[in-house]
XYZ file of N, CA and C in Angstrom:
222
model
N -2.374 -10.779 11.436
C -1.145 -10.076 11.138
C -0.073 -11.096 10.799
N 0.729 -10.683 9.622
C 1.423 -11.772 9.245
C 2.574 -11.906 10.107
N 3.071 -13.122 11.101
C 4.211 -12.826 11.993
C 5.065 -13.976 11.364
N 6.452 -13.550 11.932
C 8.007 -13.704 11.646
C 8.210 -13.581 9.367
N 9.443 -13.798 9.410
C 9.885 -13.798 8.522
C 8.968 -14.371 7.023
N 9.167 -15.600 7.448
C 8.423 -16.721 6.051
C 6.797 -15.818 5.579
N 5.967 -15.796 6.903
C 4.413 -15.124 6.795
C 4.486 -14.048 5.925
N 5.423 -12.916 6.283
C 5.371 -11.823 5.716
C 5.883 -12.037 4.054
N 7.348 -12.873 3.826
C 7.356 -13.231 2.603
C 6.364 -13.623 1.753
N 5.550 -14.335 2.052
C 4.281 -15.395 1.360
C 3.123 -13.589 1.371
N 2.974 -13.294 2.249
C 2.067 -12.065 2.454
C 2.751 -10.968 0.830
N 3.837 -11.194 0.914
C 4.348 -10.042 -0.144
C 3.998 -10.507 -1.737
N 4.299 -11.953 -1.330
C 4.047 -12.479 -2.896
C 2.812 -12.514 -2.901
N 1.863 -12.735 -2.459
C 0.335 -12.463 -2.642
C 0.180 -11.333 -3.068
N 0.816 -9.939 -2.824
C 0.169 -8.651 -2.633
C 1.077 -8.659 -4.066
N 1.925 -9.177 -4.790
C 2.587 -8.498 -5.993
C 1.556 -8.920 -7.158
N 1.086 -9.414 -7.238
C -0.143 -10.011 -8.386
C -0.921 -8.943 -8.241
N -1.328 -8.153 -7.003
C -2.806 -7.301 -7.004
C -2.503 -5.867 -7.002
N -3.246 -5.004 -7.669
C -2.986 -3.925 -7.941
C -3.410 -2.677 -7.440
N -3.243 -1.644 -7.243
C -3.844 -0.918 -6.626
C -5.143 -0.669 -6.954
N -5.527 -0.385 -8.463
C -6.763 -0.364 -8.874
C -7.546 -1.028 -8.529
N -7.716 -2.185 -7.979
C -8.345 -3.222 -7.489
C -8.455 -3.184 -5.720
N -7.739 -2.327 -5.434
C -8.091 -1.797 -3.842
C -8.852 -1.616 -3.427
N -9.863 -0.380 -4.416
C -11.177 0.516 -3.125
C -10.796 1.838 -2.713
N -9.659 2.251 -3.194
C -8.942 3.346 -2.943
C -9.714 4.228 -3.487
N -9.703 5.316 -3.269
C -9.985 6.692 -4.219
C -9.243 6.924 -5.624
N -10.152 7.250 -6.554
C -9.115 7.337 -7.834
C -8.009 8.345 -7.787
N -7.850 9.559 -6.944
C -7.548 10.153 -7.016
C -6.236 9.991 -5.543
N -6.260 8.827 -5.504
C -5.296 8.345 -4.348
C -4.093 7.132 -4.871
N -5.153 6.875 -5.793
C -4.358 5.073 -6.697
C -3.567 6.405 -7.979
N -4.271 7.238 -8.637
C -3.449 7.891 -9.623
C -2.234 8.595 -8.637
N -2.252 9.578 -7.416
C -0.861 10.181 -6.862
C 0.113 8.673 -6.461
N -0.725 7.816 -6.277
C 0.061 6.460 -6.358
C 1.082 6.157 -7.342
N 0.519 5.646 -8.610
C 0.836 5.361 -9.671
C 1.665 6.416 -10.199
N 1.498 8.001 -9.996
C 2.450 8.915 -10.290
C 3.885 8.262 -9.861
N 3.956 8.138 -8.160
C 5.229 7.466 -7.447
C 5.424 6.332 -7.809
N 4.956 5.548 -8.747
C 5.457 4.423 -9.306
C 5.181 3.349 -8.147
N 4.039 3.487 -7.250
C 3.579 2.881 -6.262
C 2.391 1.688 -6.944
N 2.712 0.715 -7.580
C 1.487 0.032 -8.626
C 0.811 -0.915 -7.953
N 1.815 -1.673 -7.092
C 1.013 -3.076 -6.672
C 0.864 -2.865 -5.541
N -0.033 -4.011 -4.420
C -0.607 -3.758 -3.256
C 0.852 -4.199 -2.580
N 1.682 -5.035 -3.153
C 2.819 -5.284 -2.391
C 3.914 -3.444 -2.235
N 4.122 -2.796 -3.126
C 4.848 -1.524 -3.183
C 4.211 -0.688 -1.814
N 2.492 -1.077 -1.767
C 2.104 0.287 -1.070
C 2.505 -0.230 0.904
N 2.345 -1.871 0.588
C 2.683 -2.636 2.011
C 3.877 -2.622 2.050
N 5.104 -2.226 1.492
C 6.624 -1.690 1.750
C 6.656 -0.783 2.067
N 6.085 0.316 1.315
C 6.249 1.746 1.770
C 5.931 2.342 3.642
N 7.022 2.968 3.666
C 6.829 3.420 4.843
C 5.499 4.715 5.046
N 5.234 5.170 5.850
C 4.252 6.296 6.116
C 5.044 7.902 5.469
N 6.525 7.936 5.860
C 7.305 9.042 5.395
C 7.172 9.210 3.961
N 7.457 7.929 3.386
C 7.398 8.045 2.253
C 5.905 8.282 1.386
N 5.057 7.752 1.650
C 3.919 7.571 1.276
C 3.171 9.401 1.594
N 3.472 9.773 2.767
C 3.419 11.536 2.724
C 3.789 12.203 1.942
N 5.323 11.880 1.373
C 5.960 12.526 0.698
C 5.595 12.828 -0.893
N 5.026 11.857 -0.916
C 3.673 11.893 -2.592
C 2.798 12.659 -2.661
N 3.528 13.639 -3.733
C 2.398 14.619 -3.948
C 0.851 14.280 -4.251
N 0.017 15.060 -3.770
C -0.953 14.399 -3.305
C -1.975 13.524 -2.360
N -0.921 12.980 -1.859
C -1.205 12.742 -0.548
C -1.529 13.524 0.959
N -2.341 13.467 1.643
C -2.111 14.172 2.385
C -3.344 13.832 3.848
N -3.131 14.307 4.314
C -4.202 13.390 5.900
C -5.023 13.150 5.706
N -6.211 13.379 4.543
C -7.168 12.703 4.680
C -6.855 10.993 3.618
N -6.008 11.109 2.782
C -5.860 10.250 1.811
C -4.496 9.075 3.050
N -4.020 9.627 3.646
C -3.327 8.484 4.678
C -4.356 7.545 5.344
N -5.206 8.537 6.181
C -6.248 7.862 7.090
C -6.751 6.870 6.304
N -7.091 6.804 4.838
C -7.893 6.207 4.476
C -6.747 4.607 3.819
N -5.546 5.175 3.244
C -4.485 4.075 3.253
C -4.181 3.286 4.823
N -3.953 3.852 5.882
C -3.645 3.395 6.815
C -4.775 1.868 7.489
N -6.456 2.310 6.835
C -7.173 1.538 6.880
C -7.015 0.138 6.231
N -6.663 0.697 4.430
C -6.354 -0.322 3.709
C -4.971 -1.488 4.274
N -3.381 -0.554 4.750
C -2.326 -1.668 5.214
C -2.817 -2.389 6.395
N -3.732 -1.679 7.197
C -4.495 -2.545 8.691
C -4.625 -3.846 7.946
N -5.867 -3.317 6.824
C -6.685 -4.761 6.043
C -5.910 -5.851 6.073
N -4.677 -5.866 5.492
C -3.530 -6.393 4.722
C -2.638 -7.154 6.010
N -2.421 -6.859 7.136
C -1.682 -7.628 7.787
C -2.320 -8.790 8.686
C-alpha cells in the first residue's frame, strides 16, 4: 500500500500512462467507465466509491469486482 504523501504521488503517475482497457475489467464496466470520462487507471484510483456508484451502469456486482482491482493497486 502506497504510504504518506510522495508514494502515493509516484503511485498516481504510474497509473496515468495505463488505461483502463488494459485492466481485466469487464467490457461492459471499462465502457460505463469511459462513458464517465473515467479513462486511466489513475481517474479510477481517485475516484471515490460514491462516485464510481453513481455511473450509470455500475452497480454491486461491477463494484465488487472494481474494489478488487483498487485493492490490486495500493
Amino acid at each position: 500500500m502506497a504510504k504518506g504523501k510522495y508514494a502515493r504521488k509516484r503511485l498516481l503517475k504510474q497509473l496515468r500512462t495505463r488505461l483502463i482497457n488494459e485492466s481485466g475489467l469487464s467490457e461492459w464496466i471499462i465502457k460505463a467507465l469511459t462513458r464517465a470520462e473515467i479513462n486511466t487507471m489513475a481517474d479510477l484510483f481517485i475516484c471515490n466509491e460514491e462516485k464510481l456508484k453513481a455511473v450509470p451502469g455500475i452497480g454491486d456486482k461491477a463494484m465488487i469486482e472494481l474494489r478488487k482491482l483498487r485493492n490490486s493497486l495500493k
